[in-house]
């Protein structure tokens, strides 16, 4: 398996959320509470000595996807070739029926259910259909700062270094997310 | 269903003109992509990416509407296009007959930034109808524009963005391209500048995203005092002998007079850092360091954003900034920057009609040459006082025009108030003046004073609500057009029509054709098919070599070989390339301005107080200074109420804890902001990211007065003052207000 992952240059992220809106447009997500890609904001300091940072947070398509492990319906699978973690909505029985086990297991709040009752899980699927057409994930092509890259995780490590760290991000040793960062640190 | 991809774009009045690729099937746009072609890619921002929510919004105006209730009640009935055109034509004829053409005020805003719609067709129609009254003074940049013309005689003062990578230091005032775009790609270049180790300093009342992400240092400044900071930096540079005397002597005039003011020989007040500290709240030692760094790190780019010039003495700041770039010799060289208006590559032809002088034969010739562009109402008017009428390429100086921020006063007072005419009709296109001009409450009063109001609109804006007739307009996705960038990036966007017009909406151009036909007006422009008009524009541009290719690709990126550097020729070869000023040199001192003999518009840049300054007597009642900046989810009042965008940034007022705490305001509280002009209700964000004493309400939120007159939409212009600087700057920043958690009790706050 060649594990695909993301590299995010946090030092470039201006928090514009173009990635997030482009994603909603591509997948036609009209439910406001659903976000496949959230941009987190961090601020500290007192006037006039202030620090801010933003961080786009897609699904990290973890090496050990806890969401898949806990799903009672085996609706979440990790692709054997790409390592992409996807949900089979036909198998998902809804968050109220199962108690949203995947969401509780995920340290990054990735699984999304929306506002309707007993919704089926949705999440970032690495734009698998775009990848099949040799297109980049929509967020990668959308970012005006070219701050999001993707590729086989080993190649990203070689290119950008072995750094998981970022402000507003905690690396989970349990699920081992497929992500490298160039962090914006104070 | 087969999907076709149509190359189009998003060209509202933000700082971008961007590529959108519409995926269309079955006559519907299902999704967008953006530029995926050669670098530099012109990637749309979140507003463009959310366009489907605008296009398919339930709130789109669908049919021509006629008012049936009282003005402003918002009661309209659907009518046919035939009836609508009949009504518009008959009212135009009625008003013309009864009051004359000058009683028709055309309010054409920036809602559409492509070529064929908005002002162009309505202007052509009304010119051929006998003319109309026009406005002057753009809220975004009029102060900067005046200063750019006064100092350099041109608006083309910018280097290409890529050239910032050649700078050793970048210092900006009130500039936030992370939000205001300032041509696509600007943020990316600033990121690269930072990565290259270029020192970036941002001067702003707010810790903006641009400062937080790109800058090494934030220098917080009290709004409206940037001129004082710049002037004291000049003091430091002169007294430390760091100015470039050779450059000053060779390329500019009037330095000695400015030096007298700076050193205090004119008014006994040396403009020391200590003097400026008291005004700006910037520590004197910071000013000294800034000045020394800017004068010694070469080349350096000083970027004077438009925002700080949006106040009652706005042009002084912008001129002081220009002069600072001059005395350090940062002009016409790679990595330098002349500041000024900042337009670079002239892909956007600045439209300015020739000044109509008094020679009868000249006028006649002008008129015959182009009846679409010639406005008979303006015939014979002398130049406006305080206008740079001897220069070409700036704002039209005719005194027949009414300043944008004074249209309400003019509607209410007319000739008796000293205005050139009595206004009876407003014809509004691509504009939402009630929301976007100062003093919204006065705007409503003034509009209600009119005989008839025609509005072209896509949504039921505060202005449309006051209309007697509303004509529904289609969007970029529903028509063909060409758009050119704002600040001179070298590209063109070709907007291909992606879908048919929704409901019964039509384009401004098509509507004007219908009205012209009804009025039996003969207009060359309106008789020309849309495609030929676009071809005609393209034929006028040498850099558009292949029209078909541009249309096919949806974008044409002009190969400029190397980044454009403003005034390169003037600096390298001054004999053959004089500056386009009256003296042929950079004018630190302007004789043209001196002739105006106006102490509020001195021939050299000065720091001047005004009625809304923090030192004005009004400040005892309204002790906080309001700024009205841009946010990332709107382009002015466009993109209101789009879920994808609203969920990103909630409309709120930024207030420092030092101002919030004595008023018992906590983060998330609903508060009232008020002054003599109005009051708004809005959520408070208590944040360290704004200088104490200042509050920020982003402009563009929709004006929505409740039954008691409180604007619960939180429109910033409910609070701004309908006044202007002598040079024409609209006063959208530096406005005195008070804030309170409750309105009835505790008015004083602290």
Short mmCIF file of C-alpha atoms in Angstrom, two decimals, chain B residues 147-154 245-256 319 326 331 391 567 570-571 574-575 577-591:
data_model
loop_
_atom_site.label_atom_id
_atom_site.label_comp_id
_atom_site.label_asym_id
_atom_site.label_seq_id
_atom_site.Cartn_x
_atom_site.Cartn_y
_atom_site.Cartn_z
CA UNK B 147 -2.88 62.37 -3.89
CA UNK B 148 -1.59 60.18 -6.70
CA UNK B 149 -2.58 62.80 -9.27
CA UNK B 150 -1.19 65.67 -7.19
CA UNK B 151 2.18 64.03 -6.64
CA UNK B 152 2.72 62.04 -9.81
CA UNK B 153 0.05 63.19 -12.28
CA UNK B 154 -1.05 59.59 -12.86
CA UNK B 245 19.22 64.66 -1.86
CA UNK B 246 20.43 63.89 -5.32
CA UNK B 247 17.18 62.09 -6.16
CA UNK B 248 15.08 64.85 -4.63
CA UNK B 249 16.90 67.56 -6.62
CA UNK B 250 16.78 65.69 -9.86
CA UNK B 251 13.22 64.42 -9.91
CA UNK B 252 11.04 66.51 -7.62
CA UNK B 253 10.02 70.06 -6.80
CA UNK B 254 9.05 71.72 -3.54
CA UNK B 255 11.12 69.77 -1.03
CA UNK B 256 12.31 72.96 0.68
CA UNK B 319 0.39 62.54 -0.19
CA UNK B 326 10.30 60.16 -3.03
CA UNK B 331 10.86 55.22 -7.19
CA UNK B 391 -4.38 67.29 -15.12
CA UNK B 567 8.31 55.44 -13.51
CA UNK B 570 11.12 58.80 -15.86
CA UNK B 571 13.98 57.84 -13.56
CA UNK B 574 14.15 62.12 -17.32
CA UNK B 575 14.95 64.23 -20.39
CA UNK B 577 10.19 61.03 -20.02
CA UNK B 578 8.91 63.81 -17.78
CA UNK B 579 6.44 62.93 -15.05
CA UNK B 580 2.87 63.64 -16.22
CA UNK B 581 2.52 66.50 -13.74
CA UNK B 582 2.30 70.17 -14.69
CA UNK B 583 5.95 70.71 -13.78
CA UNK B 584 7.11 67.45 -15.33
CA UNK B 585 8.57 66.50 -11.96
CA UNK B 586 7.28 64.76 -8.86
CA UNK B 587 5.40 67.45 -6.97
CA UNK B 588 6.08 67.50 -3.25
CA UNK B 589 4.71 71.02 -3.41
CA UNK B 590 1.82 71.51 -5.82
CA UNK B 591 1.35 74.91 -7.39
#
